[in-house]
Each structure stands twice: as structure tokens, then as C-alpha cells.
Tab-separated table of C-alpha atoms and ligand atoms in Angstrom:
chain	number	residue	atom	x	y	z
A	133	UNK	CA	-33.546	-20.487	-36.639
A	134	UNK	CA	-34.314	-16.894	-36.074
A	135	UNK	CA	-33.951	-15.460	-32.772
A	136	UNK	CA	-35.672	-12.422	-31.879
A	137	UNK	CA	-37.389	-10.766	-29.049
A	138	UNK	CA	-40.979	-10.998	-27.840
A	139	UNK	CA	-42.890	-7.569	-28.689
A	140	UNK	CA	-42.738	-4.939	-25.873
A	141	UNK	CA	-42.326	-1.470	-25.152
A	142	UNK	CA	-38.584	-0.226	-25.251
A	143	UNK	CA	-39.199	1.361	-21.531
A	144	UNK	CA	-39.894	-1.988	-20.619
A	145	UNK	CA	-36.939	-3.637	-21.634
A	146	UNK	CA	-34.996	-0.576	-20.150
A	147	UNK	CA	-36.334	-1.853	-17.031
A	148	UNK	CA	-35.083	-5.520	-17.407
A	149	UNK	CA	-31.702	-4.036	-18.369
A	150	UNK	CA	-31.416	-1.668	-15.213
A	151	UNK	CA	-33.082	-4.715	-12.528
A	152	UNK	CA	-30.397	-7.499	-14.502
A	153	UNK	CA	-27.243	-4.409	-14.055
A	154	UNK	CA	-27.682	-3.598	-10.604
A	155	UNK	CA	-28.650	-7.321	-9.798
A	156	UNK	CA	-25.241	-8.665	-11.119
A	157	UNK	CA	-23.262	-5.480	-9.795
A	158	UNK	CA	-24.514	-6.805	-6.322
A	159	UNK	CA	-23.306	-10.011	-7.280
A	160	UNK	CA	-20.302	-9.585	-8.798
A	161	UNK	CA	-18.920	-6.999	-5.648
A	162	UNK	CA	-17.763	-9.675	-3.407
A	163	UNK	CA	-15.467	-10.464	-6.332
A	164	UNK	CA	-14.858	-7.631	-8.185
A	165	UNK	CA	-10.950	-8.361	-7.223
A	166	UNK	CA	-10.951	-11.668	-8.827
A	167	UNK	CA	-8.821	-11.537	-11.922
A	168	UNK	CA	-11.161	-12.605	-14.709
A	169	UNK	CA	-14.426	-10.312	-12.942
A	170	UNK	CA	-11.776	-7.460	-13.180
A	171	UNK	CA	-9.907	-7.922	-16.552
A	172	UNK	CA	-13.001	-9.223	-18.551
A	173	UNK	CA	-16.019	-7.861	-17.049
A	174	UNK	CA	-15.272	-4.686	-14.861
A	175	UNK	CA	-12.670	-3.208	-17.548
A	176	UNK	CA	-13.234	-5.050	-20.224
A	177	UNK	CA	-17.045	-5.906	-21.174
A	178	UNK	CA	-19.371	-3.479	-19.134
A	179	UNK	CA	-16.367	-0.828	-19.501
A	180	UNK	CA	-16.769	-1.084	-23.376
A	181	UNK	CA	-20.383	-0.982	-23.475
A	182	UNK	CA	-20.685	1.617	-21.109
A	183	UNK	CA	-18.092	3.567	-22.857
A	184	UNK	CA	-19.516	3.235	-26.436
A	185	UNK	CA	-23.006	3.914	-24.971
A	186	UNK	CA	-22.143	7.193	-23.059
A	187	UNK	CA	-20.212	8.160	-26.706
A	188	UNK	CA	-23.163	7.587	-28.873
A	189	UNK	CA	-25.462	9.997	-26.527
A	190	UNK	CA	-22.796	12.608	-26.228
A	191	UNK	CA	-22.185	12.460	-29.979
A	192	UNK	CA	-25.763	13.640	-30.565
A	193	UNK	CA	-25.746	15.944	-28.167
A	194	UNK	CA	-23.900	19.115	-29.832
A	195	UNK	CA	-25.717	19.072	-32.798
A	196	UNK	CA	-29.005	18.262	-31.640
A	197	UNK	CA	-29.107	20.961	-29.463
A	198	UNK	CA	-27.900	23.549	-32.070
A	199	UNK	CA	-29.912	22.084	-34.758
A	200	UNK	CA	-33.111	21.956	-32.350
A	201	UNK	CA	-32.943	25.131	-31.457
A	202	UNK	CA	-32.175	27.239	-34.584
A	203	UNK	CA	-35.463	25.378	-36.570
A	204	UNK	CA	-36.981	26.218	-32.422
A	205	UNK	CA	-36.262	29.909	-33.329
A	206	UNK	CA	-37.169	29.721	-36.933
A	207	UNK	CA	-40.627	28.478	-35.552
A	208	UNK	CA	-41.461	31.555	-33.226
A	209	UNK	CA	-44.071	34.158	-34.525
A	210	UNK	CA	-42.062	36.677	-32.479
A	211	UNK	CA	-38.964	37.523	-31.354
A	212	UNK	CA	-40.553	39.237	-27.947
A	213	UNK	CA	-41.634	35.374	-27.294
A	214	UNK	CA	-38.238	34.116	-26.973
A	215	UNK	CA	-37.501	36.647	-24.268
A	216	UNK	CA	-40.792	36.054	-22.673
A	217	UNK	CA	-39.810	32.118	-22.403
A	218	UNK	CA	-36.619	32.667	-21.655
A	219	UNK	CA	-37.410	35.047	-18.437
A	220	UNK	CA	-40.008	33.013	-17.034
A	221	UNK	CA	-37.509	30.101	-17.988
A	222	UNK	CA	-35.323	30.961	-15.613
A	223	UNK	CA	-37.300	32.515	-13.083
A	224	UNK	CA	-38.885	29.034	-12.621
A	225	UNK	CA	-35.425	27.259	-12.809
A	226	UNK	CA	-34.115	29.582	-9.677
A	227	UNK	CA	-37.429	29.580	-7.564
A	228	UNK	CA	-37.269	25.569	-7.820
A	229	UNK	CA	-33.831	25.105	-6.958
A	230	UNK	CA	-34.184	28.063	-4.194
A	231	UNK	CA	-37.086	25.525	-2.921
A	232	UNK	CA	-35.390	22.493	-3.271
A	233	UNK	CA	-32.374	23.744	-0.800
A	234	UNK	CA	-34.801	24.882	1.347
A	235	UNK	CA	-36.582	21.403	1.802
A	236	UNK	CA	-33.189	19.813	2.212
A	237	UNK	CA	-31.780	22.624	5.126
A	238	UNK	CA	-35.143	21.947	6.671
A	239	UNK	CA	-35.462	18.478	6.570
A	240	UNK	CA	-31.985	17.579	7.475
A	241	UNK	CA	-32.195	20.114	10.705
A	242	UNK	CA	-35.050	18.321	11.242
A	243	UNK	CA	-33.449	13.987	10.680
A	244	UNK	CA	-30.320	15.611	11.991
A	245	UNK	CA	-28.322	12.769	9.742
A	246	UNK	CA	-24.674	13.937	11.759
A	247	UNK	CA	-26.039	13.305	15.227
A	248	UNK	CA	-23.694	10.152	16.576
A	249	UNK	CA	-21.426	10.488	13.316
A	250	UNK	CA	-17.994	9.480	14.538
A	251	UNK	CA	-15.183	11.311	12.602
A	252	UNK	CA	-11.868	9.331	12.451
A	253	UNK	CA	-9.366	12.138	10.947
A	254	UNK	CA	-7.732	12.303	7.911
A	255	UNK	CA	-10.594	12.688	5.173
A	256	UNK	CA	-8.826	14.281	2.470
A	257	UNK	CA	-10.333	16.323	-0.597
A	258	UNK	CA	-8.710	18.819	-3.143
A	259	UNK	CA	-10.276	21.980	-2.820
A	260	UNK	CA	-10.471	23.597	-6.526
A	261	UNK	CA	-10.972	27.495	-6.501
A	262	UNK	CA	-14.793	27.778	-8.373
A	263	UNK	CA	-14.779	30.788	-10.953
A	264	UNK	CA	-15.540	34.254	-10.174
A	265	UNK	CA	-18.669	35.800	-11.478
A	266	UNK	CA	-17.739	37.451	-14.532
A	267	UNK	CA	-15.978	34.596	-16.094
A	268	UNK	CA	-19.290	32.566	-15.596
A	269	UNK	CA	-21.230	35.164	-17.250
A	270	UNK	CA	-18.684	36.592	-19.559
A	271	UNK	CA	-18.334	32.524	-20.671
A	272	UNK	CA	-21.854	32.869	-22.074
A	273	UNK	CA	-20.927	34.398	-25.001
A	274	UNK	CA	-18.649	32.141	-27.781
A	275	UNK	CA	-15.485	33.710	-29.029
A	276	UNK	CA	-14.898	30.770	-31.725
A	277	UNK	CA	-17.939	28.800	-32.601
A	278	UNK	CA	-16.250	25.659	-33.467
A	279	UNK	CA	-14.376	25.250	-29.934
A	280	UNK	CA	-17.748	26.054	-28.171
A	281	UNK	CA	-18.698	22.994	-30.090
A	282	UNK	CA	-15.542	20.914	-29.641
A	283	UNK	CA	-16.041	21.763	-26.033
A	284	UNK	CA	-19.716	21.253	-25.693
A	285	UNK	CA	-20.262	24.341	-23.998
A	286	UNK	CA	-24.092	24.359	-23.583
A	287	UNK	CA	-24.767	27.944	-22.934
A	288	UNK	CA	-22.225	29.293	-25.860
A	289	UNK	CA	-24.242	26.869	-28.117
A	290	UNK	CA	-27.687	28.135	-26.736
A	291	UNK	CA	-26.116	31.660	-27.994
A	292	UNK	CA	-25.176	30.889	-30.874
A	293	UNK	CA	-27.956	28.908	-31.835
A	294	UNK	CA	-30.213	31.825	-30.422
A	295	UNK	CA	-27.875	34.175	-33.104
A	296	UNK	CA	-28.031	31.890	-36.029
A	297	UNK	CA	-31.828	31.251	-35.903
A	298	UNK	CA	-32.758	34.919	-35.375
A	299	UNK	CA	-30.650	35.748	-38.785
A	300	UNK	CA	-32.390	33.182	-40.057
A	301	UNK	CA	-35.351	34.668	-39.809
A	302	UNK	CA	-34.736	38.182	-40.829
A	303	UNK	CA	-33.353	36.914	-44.041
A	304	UNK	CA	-35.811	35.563	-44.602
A	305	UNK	CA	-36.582	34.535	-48.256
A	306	UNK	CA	-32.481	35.146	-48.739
A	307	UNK	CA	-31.629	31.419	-46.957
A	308	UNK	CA	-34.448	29.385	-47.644
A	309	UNK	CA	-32.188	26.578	-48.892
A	310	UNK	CA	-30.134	26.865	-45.410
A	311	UNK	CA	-33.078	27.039	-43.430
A	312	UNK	CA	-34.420	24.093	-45.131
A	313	UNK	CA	-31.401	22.105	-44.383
A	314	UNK	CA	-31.907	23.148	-40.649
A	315	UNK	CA	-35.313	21.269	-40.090
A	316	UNK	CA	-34.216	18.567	-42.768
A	317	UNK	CA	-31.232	17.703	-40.375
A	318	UNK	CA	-33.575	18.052	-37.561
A	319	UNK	CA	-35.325	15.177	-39.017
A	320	UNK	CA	-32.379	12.708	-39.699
A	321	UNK	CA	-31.216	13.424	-35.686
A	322	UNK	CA	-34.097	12.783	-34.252
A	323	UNK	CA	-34.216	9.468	-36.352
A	324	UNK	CA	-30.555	8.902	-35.320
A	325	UNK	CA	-31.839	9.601	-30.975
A	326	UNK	CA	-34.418	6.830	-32.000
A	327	UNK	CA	-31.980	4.185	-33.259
A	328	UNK	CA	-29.503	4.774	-30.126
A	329	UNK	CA	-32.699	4.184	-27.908
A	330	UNK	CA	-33.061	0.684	-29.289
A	331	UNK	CA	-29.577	-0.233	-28.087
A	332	UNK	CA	-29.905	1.273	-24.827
A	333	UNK	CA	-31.116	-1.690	-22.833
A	334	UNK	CA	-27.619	-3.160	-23.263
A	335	UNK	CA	-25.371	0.328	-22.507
A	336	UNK	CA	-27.674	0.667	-19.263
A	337	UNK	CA	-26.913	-2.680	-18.463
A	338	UNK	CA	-23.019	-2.231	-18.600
A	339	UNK	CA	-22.843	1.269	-17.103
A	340	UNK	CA	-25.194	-0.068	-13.867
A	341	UNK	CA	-23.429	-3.637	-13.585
A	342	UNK	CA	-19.781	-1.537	-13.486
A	343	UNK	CA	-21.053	1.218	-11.160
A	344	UNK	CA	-22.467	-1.552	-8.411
A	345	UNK	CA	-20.002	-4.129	-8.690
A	346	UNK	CA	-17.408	-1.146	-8.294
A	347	UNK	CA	-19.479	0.418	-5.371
A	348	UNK	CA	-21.370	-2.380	-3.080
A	349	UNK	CA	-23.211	-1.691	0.031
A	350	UNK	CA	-21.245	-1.285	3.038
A	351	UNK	CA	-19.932	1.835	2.267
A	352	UNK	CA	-23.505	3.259	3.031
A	353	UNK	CA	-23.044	1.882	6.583
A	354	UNK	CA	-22.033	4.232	8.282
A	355	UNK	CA	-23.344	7.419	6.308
A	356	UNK	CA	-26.815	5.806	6.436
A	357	UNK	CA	-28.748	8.765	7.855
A	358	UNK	CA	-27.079	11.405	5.647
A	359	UNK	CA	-27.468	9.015	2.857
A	360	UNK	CA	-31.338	8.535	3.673
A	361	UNK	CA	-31.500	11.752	4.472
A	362	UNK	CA	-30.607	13.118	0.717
A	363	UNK	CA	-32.731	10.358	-0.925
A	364	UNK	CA	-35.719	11.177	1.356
A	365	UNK	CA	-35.859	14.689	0.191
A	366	UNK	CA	-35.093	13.950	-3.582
A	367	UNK	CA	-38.519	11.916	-3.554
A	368	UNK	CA	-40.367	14.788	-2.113
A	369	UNK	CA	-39.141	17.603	-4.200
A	370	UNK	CA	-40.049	14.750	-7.172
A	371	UNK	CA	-43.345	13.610	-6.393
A	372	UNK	CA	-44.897	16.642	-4.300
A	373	UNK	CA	-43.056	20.003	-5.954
A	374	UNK	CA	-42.878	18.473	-9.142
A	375	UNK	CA	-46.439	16.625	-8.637
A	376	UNK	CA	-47.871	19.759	-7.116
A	377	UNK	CA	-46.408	21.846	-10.554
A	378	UNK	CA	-47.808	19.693	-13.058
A	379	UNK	CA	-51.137	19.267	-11.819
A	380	UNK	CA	-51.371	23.292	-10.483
A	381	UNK	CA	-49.741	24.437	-13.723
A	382	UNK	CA	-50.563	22.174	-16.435
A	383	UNK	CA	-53.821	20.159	-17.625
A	384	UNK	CA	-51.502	17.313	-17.595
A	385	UNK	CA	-52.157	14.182	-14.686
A	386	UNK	CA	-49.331	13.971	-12.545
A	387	UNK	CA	-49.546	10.424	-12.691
A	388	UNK	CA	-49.275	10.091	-16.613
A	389	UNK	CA	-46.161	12.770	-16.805
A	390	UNK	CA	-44.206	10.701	-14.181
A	391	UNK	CA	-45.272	7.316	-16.420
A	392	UNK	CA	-44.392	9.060	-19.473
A	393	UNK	CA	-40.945	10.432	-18.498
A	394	UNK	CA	-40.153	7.059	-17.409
A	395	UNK	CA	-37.362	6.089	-20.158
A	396	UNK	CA	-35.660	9.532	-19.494
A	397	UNK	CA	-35.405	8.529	-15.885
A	398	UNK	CA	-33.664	5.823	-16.968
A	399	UNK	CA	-31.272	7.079	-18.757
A	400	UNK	CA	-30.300	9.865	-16.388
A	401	UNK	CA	-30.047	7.293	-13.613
A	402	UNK	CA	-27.920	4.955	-15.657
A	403	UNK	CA	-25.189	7.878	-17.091
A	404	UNK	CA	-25.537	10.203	-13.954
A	405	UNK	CA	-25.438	12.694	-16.641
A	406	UNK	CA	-28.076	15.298	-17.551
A	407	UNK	CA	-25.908	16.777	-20.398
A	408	UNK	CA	-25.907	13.270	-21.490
A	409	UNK	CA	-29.198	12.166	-21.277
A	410	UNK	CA	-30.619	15.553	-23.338
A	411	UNK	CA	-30.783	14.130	-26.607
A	412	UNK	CA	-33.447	11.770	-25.060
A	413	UNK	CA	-35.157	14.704	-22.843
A	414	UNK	CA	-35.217	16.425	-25.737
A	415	UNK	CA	-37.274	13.525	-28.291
A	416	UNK	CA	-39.273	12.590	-25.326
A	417	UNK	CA	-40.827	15.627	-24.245
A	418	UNK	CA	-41.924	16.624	-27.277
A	419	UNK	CA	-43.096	13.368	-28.353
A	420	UNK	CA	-44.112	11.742	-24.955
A	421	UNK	CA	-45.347	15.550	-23.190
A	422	UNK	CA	-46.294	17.514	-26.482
A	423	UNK	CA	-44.302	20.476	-25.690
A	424	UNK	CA	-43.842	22.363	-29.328
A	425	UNK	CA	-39.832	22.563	-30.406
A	426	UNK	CA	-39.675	25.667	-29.880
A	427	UNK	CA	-39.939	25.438	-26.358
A	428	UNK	CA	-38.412	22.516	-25.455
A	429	UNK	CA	-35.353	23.140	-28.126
A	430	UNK	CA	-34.374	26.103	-25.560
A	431	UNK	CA	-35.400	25.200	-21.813
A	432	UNK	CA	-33.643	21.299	-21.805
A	433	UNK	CA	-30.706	22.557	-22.887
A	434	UNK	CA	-30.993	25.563	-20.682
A	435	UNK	CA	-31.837	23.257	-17.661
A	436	UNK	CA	-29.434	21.017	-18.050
A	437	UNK	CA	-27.288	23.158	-17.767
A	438	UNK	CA	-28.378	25.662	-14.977
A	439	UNK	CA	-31.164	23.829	-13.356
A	440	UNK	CA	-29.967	21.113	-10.694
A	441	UNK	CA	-32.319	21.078	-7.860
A	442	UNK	CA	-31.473	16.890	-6.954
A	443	UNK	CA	-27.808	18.286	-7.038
A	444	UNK	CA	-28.622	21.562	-4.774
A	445	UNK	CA	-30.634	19.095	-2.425
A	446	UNK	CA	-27.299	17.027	-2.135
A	447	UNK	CA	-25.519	20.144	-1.316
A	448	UNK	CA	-28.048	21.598	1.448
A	449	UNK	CA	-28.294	18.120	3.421
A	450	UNK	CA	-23.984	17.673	3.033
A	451	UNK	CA	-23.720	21.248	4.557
A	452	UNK	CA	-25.613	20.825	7.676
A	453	UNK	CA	-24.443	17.538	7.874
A	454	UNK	CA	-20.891	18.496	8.044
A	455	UNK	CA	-21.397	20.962	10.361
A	456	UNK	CA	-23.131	18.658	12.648
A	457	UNK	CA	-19.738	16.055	12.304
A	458	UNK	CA	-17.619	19.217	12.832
A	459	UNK	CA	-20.277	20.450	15.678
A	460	UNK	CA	-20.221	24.369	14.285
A	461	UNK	CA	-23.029	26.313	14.611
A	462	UNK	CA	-24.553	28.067	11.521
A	463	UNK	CA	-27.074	29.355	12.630
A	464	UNK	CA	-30.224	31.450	10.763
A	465	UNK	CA	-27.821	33.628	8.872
A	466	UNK	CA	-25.243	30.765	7.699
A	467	UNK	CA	-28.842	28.706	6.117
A	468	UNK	CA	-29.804	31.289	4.532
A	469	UNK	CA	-26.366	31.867	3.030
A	470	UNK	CA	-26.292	28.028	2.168
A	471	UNK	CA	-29.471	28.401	0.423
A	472	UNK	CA	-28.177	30.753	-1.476
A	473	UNK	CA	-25.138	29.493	-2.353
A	474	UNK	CA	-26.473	26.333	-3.122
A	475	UNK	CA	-28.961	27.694	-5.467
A	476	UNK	CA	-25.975	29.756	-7.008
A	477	UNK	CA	-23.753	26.310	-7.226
A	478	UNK	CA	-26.479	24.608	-8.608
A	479	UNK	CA	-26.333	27.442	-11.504
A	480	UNK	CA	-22.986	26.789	-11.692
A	481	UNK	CA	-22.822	22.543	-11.989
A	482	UNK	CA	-22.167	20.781	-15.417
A	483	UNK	CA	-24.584	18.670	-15.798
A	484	UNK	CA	-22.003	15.681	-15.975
A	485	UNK	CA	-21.147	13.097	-13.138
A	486	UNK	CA	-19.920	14.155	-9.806
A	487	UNK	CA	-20.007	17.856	-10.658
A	488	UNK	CA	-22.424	18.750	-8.100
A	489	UNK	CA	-19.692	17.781	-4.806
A	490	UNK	CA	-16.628	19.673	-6.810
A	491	UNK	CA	-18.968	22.992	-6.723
A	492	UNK	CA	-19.893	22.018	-2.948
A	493	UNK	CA	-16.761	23.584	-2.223
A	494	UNK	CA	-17.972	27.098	-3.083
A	495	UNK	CA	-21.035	26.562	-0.572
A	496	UNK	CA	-18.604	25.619	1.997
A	497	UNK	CA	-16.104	28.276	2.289
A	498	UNK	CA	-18.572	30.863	1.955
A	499	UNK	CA	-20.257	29.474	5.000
A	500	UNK	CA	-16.719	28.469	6.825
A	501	UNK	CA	-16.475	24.820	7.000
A	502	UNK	CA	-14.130	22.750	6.340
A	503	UNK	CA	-13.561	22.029	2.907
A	504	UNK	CA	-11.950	18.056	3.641
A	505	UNK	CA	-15.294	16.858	5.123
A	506	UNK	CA	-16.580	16.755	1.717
A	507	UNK	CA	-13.919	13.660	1.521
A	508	UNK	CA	-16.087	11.903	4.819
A	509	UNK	CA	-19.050	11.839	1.617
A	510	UNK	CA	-17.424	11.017	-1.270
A	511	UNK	CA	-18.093	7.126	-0.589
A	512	UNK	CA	-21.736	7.215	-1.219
A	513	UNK	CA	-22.051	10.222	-4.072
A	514	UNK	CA	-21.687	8.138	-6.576
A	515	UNK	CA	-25.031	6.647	-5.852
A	516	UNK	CA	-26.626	9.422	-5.210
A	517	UNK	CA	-25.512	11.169	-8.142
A	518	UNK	CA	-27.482	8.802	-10.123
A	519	UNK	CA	-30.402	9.437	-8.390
A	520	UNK	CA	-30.037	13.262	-8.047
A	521	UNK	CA	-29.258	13.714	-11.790
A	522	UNK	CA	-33.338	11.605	-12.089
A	523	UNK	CA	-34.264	14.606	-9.917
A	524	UNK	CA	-32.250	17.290	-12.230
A	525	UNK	CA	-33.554	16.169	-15.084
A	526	UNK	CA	-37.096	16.006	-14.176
A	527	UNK	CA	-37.240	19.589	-12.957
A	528	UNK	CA	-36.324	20.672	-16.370
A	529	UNK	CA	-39.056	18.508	-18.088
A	530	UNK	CA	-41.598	20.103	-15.060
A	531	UNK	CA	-40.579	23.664	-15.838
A	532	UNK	CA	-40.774	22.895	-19.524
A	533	UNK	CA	-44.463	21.387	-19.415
A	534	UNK	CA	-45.093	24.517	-17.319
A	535	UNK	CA	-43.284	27.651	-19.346
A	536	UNK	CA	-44.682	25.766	-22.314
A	537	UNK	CA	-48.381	25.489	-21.003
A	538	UNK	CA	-48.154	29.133	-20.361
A	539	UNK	CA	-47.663	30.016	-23.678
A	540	UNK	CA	-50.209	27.995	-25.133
A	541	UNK	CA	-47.284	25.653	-26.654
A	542	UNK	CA	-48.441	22.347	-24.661
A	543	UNK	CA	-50.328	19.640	-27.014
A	544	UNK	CA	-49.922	16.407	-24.678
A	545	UNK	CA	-51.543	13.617	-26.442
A	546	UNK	CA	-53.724	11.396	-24.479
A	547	UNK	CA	-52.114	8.159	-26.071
A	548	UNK	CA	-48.575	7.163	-25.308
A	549	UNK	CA	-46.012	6.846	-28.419
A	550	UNK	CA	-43.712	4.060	-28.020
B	234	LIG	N1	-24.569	14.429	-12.310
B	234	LIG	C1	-25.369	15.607	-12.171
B	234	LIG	C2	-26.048	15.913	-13.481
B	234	LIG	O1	-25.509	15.677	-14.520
B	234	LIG	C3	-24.573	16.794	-11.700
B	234	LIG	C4	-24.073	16.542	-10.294
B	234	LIG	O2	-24.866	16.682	-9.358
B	234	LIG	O3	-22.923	16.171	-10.113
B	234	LIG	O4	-27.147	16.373	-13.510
């Protein structure tokens, strides 16, 4: 007898996956110590097929990216358009994140999520100094192409891509045959993003079953208000900045990009991991949005690397709300300096799990608190870094649909491909 599935859209059996994981995680948390629930499910089953799921995306990431955006490159009638994409890029990529601390300074002054926090001492959190300035920028630039690869830097990739295609071009008629081979390998990885899709029901199953059985409930308890607090703003800045861009910005519904973006959602709240979800941002929002490749080859990778406005949100709500525990004033001057520093952080964050409380540090010490109460938080990021990184990833695909719209480079077709 031949077994096979009724037919359905993949998002929808994405769904089932993520309902069944978090379903048995709850389930399984009362006995996550039990032998067999540890040895065979915890680290044995869901750790496997979580593991071999997060290795498949990451796998396509590198090349993807550099493939993408060379034949993105190769596509551009000018060179001045690259720089005209990249600027407002990034202009758009700071202003939202600038925003999105704002909301959360504002709103958690406003829920004041440390009023009646008790702190029992010893929290305890290694502080890690963050990098000065020049190495960040200074990093841009690739010494040795094939560690930037091996170490999947994402801006020393986006350079070298950005070097390869442009020499590309000039050329010209030189390196057809290699320029060929860049859009004919574009071809066989996007075909190789579409197979890994069709197995993702069962990786987002594993990863979401481990994370909740491993987590539970009760350590939101008592962090309840700062932990409502974060969510609360991470649905505005998604539905009403976000919202507000696409329909302002765009000639796209609001309603049909948030439906269409659905399976990347799903993927970034199931690895926590915007780096690792960009093979999929990448396929859907030019086949699900219409943005052109040679847009979308350079923002995504751009944003998910500097654009984290769910992880600067995080940041501005755990800074007041530590200095509300601690009780120290920070008055006008210390927001503003959080605001910045969280926008500067943000900049800063890999766009891999748990990043985003590591670079909290910087925001702290510049704005004197204490560095441990990050450990009174830890408890409930892992949560919230799965939502956060849903946030992260959908600013990029906003800016994207916008930069893209702007330069006449948006084509988003009325019908959804499945
Ligand atoms: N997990 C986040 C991301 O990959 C980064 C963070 O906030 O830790 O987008």
C-alpha cells in the first residue's frame, strides 16, 4: 500500500509541524528528566533532526549568498544603482531600528515591567568586551576569501561578491563562460532551497519540541511583565511600522505581504536564526514578493546581518527594566544614549541565536548598569529570541519591498506560488 500525504500547501504543513513541536515540548517538560525522554528524544531524536536541519540551511547559505549576488550585480544597468540601493539600504535599516528602540524605551517607561520585581542576589553573567569600532569596520573587508567563507562572514562575502560581480561586468565579453556558470549555479541552488523546504516540516518539529520541552513555562513567572512587555512591542513594530511601510511605501496590501512571508516566519521562529533562515528569505521574496535579484541578492544578506530591530527592541525594554530592578535613574540623557547604543548593538548582532543579549552588554556599560542583571533575563531569552529573530527578519523583507519599490524593481504577483 502506498502511503502518502493529502495535497496541501507546504506553509500549511509547516504549521502542523510547529502546533505538534511546541504541543509535545509542553508535554514532554514535566519529564524531560526521565531517562528515555532525555536519552532518546531530547538528545537523541529531536537533537538529530534539529541538528541535520539547522546544517542543511547553513550549508546553503555561503554560496547562495555569493552566488545570488554576483549574477544580482551582473544584472544592474549601472554601477551608480548599486550605491544608490545600498545608501538608501541602510539608511532605512538604521531609521527602523532607531524607531524600534524608541517604541520599546517608551513603552516599557510607560508598562514599567520592573515595578515590584524582587531581586534575590547572585545573578551571574560573563561580561565579554564587544569590539572597538575599527575592527568592526576594518572586518568588512576579506583578507583571504576562502576563510571569509569557511567563517561565513556575511559582510566580507557581500564584498567580495560586490568585487567579483563588478569584474564581471567590465570584462565583459572576456568571461562569458564564468558568468554563465554564475546564473547556471544560481539555478541548481535555488532548486536545492526548494528541496530542503519540503523536509522542513519535520526539522521544525524537532528544533520546537527540544526548545519547549527544554524550556517550560514557569520560568516566565516571575519575569511576566518584562516578558510581555518585549512581546507587546515586537507585535507593534510588526504589524503597525512594518504594516504602516508596506502599505505607505509599496502598492503591496499589508495583509497579503504578512500572508505571503508566512513560511519565512516560520523558519526564523523555529532556528532563532536570521543568518539561518536567509536562504529561504532569499527564494521567498523574490518568488512570494517579486523583488528582482538584484535587489534582494544584496539587502537580505545585508539585513541579516546589520538589521535587528526585534533584537534592539529586546535590548531597549531589558535596559530600563534593569534599571528599574536596580532602582537607578537614567534619565533623558541615559535613553537617548540607550537608543543609540541599541541601534549601534543591533548593527553589531550576528544574526545567530542569543547574539542579541551577549551585545546587550555594550548598551549597558555605556549607560552604567550592571552588567550581571542581564543573568536575572537569561531564563526567558530563549523564547523571545525566537520571536524577535520573526521580527528581524521581517524588517529586512519590509525594507527590501520598499528600497526595491523605489527603484522600480518590485513585480509582486497577484497569485501566490506554492
Ligand atoms: N537570534 C537573532 C537573529 O538571528 C539575533 C539575536 O537577537 O540574538 O536574528
Amino acid at each position: 500500500m502506498k502511503f502518502s500525504l493529502p495535497k496541501r500547501d507546504l506553509t500549511f504543513y509547516i504549521v502542523v509541524a510547529i502546533v505538534l513541536g511546541i504541543l509535545s515540548g509542553i508535554f514532554l517538560n514535566p519529564i524531560k528528566d526521565v531517562d528515555w525522554v532525555k536519552i532518546y528524544l531530547m538528545d537523541g531524536l529531536f537533537e538529530l533532526g534539529g541538528r541535520i536541519f539547522l546544517s542543511t540551511l547553513k550549508l546553503l547559505v555561503v554560496p547562495m549568498v555569493f552566488v545570488s549576488l554576483v549574477c544580482g550585480v551582473l544584472s544592474l544597468k549601472e554601477i551608480s544603482q548599486l550605491k544608490r540601493i545600498g545608501l538608501k539600504t541602510f539608511a532605512w535599516y538604521v531609521a527602523s531600528t532607531a524607531l524600534a528602540v524608541t517604541f520599546a524605551v517608551v513603552f516599557a517607561i510607560l508598562f514599567n515591567p520592573g515595578e515590584g520585581f524582587k531581586l534575590t542576589a547572585n545573578t551571574t553573567f560573563e561580561a565579554k568586551a564587544p569590539p572597538s569600532v575599527i575592527d568592526v569596520i576594518s572586518a568588512i573587508v576579506p583578507s583571504n576569501p576562502i576563510k571569509a567563507m569557511v567563517d561565513a562572514e556575511m559582510l566580507q562575502i557581500i564584498f567580495l561578491a560586490i568585487l567579483v560581480g563588478l569584474a564581471l561586468s567590465l570584462v565583459k565579453t572576456k568571461a562569458e563562460k564564468l558568468t554563465a556558470i554564475f546564473f547556471e549555479a544560481n539555478e541548481v541552488i535555488l532548486k536545492m532551497v526548494f528541496m530542503i523546504l519540503w523536509v522542513a516540516p519535520i526539522g521544525v518539529f524537532c528544533l520546537l519540541a527540544k526548545v519547549f520541552a527544554n524550556e517550560g513555562f514557569e520560568t516566565i513567572v516571575p519575569l511576566s511583565k518584562y516578558f510581555f512587555t518585549v512581546l507587546f512591542v515586537l507585535f507593534f513594530h510588526f504589524f503597525v511600522v512594518y504594516g504602516s511601510l508596506i502599505k505607505f511605501f509599496t502598492r503591496i496590501s499589508p495583509r497579503l505581504f504578512f500572508t505571503r512571508i508566512q513560511k519565512v516566519l516560520a523558519f526564523a521562529f523555529s532556528t532563532s536564526s536570521s543568518n539561518a533562515t536567509l536562504p529561504i528569505t532569499i527564494e521567498e521574496a523574490e518568488k512570494q514578493l517579486g523583488v528582482d535579484n538584484e535587489v534582494a541578492a544584496f539587502t537580505l544578506p545585508l539585513g541579516a546581518t546589520i538589521n535587528m530591530d526585534g533584537t534592539s527592541i529586546m535590548q531597549g525594554v531589558a535596559t530600563v527594566f534593569i534599571a528599574q530592578v536596580y532602582g537607578i535613574e537614567l534619565g533623558l540623557m541615559g535613553y537617548l544614549t540607550v537608543i543609540g547604543m541599541a541601534t549601534l548593538a543591533s548593527i553589531g548582532t550576528a544574526g545567530v541565536p542569543g547574539v542579541g543579549l551577549i551585545m546587550l552588554t555594550m548598551v549597558f556599560t555605556q549607560v552604567g548598569l550592571p552588567v550581571e542583571g542581564i543573568g536575572l533575563i537569561i531564563g526567558v531569552d530563549r523564547l523571545l529570541d525566537m520571536t524577535r529573530t520573526c521580527v528581524n527578519v521581517t524588517g529586512d523583507l519590509a525594507v527590501t519591498c520598499v528600497v526595491a519599490e523605489s527603484e522600480g524593481k518590485l513585480h509582486f504577483p497577484q497569485a501566490k506560488i506554492s
